[in-house]
Amino acid sequence: MKKIEAIIRRTKFDDVKDTLLAADIEWFSYYEVRGVGKMREARIYRGVAYDTSSIERMLLSIVVRDKNVEKTVQAVTKAAYTGEIGDGRIFIIPVEDSIRIRTGERGDIALYNAEQEK
């Protein structure tokens, strides 16, 4: 199992969510986050300079079976791409175990309904 963390533009969140659902990745968590990137500039609005180095992004946290890692990465990459600086990052982290609290199932079967596998 792997945990995929993707930091994407807020404006691309709905596109990424729809693409993940179309790829049968039906469960993930997401958070509104702020970060600091390479781009440093001040914008002026009505004579007041605003620091825009703090960037609003979405962080998606997705745990998938090993066989679904590449299709998940491809779905996020395809949907989040704009070609401009600040499209985001994807991190892939190993997951040692997962446990479904309700049934006590362990391992990658705990990620999905066992009935769907049959």
Coordinates of C-alpha atoms in Angstrom, one line a residue:
M1 CA 0.0 0.0 0.0
K2 CA 1.1 3.6 -0.6
K3 CA -0.1 6.9 0.6
I4 CA -0.2 9.6 -2.1
E5 CA -0.1 13.2 -1.0
A6 CA -0.8 15.7 -3.7
I7 CA -0.6 19.5 -3.2
I8 CA -2.6 21.2 -6.0
R9 CA -4.1 24.5 -6.9
R10 CA -7.5 25.2 -5.2
T11 CA -8.9 26.0 -8.6
K12 CA -8.1 22.5 -9.9
F13 CA -9.6 20.6 -7.0
D14 CA -12.9 19.8 -8.6
D15 CA -11.2 18.6 -11.8
V16 CA -8.9 16.4 -9.8
K17 CA -11.7 15.0 -7.7
D18 CA -13.8 14.1 -10.8
T19 CA -10.8 12.5 -12.5
L20 CA -10.0 10.4 -9.4
L21 CA -13.6 9.2 -9.2
A22 CA -13.6 8.4 -12.9
A23 CA -10.4 6.3 -12.2
D24 CA -12.3 4.4 -9.5
I25 CA -10.4 6.1 -6.7
E26 CA -13.4 6.7 -4.5
W27 CA -12.0 7.5 -1.1
F28 CA -9.6 10.3 -0.1
S29 CA -9.2 13.1 2.4
Y30 CA -8.5 16.7 1.5
Y31 CA -7.4 19.8 3.4
E32 CA -7.1 23.5 2.7
V33 CA -3.5 24.4 3.3
R34 CA -1.1 27.3 2.8
G35 CA 2.5 27.1 1.7
V36 CA 5.4 29.1 0.6
G37 CA 6.8 28.5 -2.9
K38 CA 9.6 29.8 -5.1
M39 CA 7.6 32.6 -6.5
R40 CA 8.0 35.9 -4.6
E41 CA 6.1 38.9 -5.6
A42 CA 4.0 41.7 -4.2
R43 CA 0.8 42.7 -5.8
I44 CA -0.5 46.2 -5.6
Y45 CA -4.2 46.8 -5.1
R46 CA -5.5 50.3 -4.7
G47 CA -2.1 51.6 -3.7
V48 CA -1.5 48.9 -1.0
A49 CA 1.2 46.2 -1.6
Y50 CA 0.2 42.7 -0.6
D51 CA 2.7 39.8 -0.1
T52 CA 1.6 36.9 -2.3
S53 CA 4.4 34.5 -1.3
S54 CA 1.9 32.5 0.9
I55 CA -0.1 30.4 -1.5
E56 CA -3.5 28.7 -0.9
R57 CA -3.5 25.1 -2.0
M58 CA -5.4 21.8 -1.4
L59 CA -3.7 18.8 0.1
L60 CA -5.1 15.4 -1.0
S61 CA -4.3 12.4 1.1
I62 CA -5.0 9.1 -0.7
V63 CA -4.1 5.6 0.4
V64 CA -4.2 3.0 -2.4
R65 CA -3.1 -0.5 -3.1
D66 CA 0.2 -0.8 -4.9
K67 CA -1.6 -1.8 -8.2
N68 CA -3.5 1.6 -8.1
V69 CA -0.6 3.9 -7.5
E70 CA 0.3 4.7 -11.1
K71 CA -3.3 5.3 -12.2
T72 CA -3.8 7.6 -9.2
V73 CA -0.7 9.6 -10.0
Q74 CA -1.7 9.9 -13.6
A75 CA -5.2 11.1 -12.7
V76 CA -3.9 13.8 -10.4
T77 CA -1.2 14.9 -12.8
K78 CA -3.6 15.0 -15.8
A79 CA -6.3 17.0 -14.0
A80 CA -4.0 19.4 -12.0
Y81 CA -1.8 20.4 -14.9
T82 CA -1.8 24.0 -16.1
G83 CA 1.8 24.2 -17.4
E84 CA 2.5 27.2 -15.2
I85 CA 4.7 27.5 -12.1
G86 CA 2.8 26.4 -9.0
D87 CA 0.9 23.3 -10.4
G88 CA 1.9 21.4 -7.3
R89 CA 3.7 18.3 -6.1
I90 CA 2.9 14.6 -5.5
F91 CA 4.6 12.5 -2.8
I92 CA 4.4 8.7 -2.6
I93 CA 4.9 7.2 0.9
P94 CA 4.9 3.5 1.9
V95 CA 2.1 2.4 4.2
E96 CA 2.9 -0.5 6.5
D97 CA -0.7 -1.6 7.4
S98 CA -4.3 -0.5 7.5
I99 CA -7.1 -1.6 9.8
R100 CA -10.8 -1.3 9.2
I101 CA -12.2 -0.4 12.7
R102 CA -15.7 -1.8 12.2
T103 CA -14.6 -5.3 11.0
G104 CA -11.0 -5.6 12.1
E105 CA -9.8 -6.4 8.6
R106 CA -6.2 -5.7 8.0
G107 CA -4.0 -4.9 5.0
D108 CA -5.1 -3.6 1.6
I109 CA -8.5 -5.3 1.8
A110 CA -9.4 -2.9 4.6
L111 CA -9.2 -0.1 2.0
Y112 CA -12.2 -1.3 0.0
N113 CA -15.3 -3.4 0.4
A114 CA -14.4 -7.1 0.1
E115 CA -17.8 -7.7 -1.6
Q116 CA -16.6 -5.6 -4.6
E117 CA -13.6 -7.8 -5.1
K118 CA -15.6 -11.0 -5.7

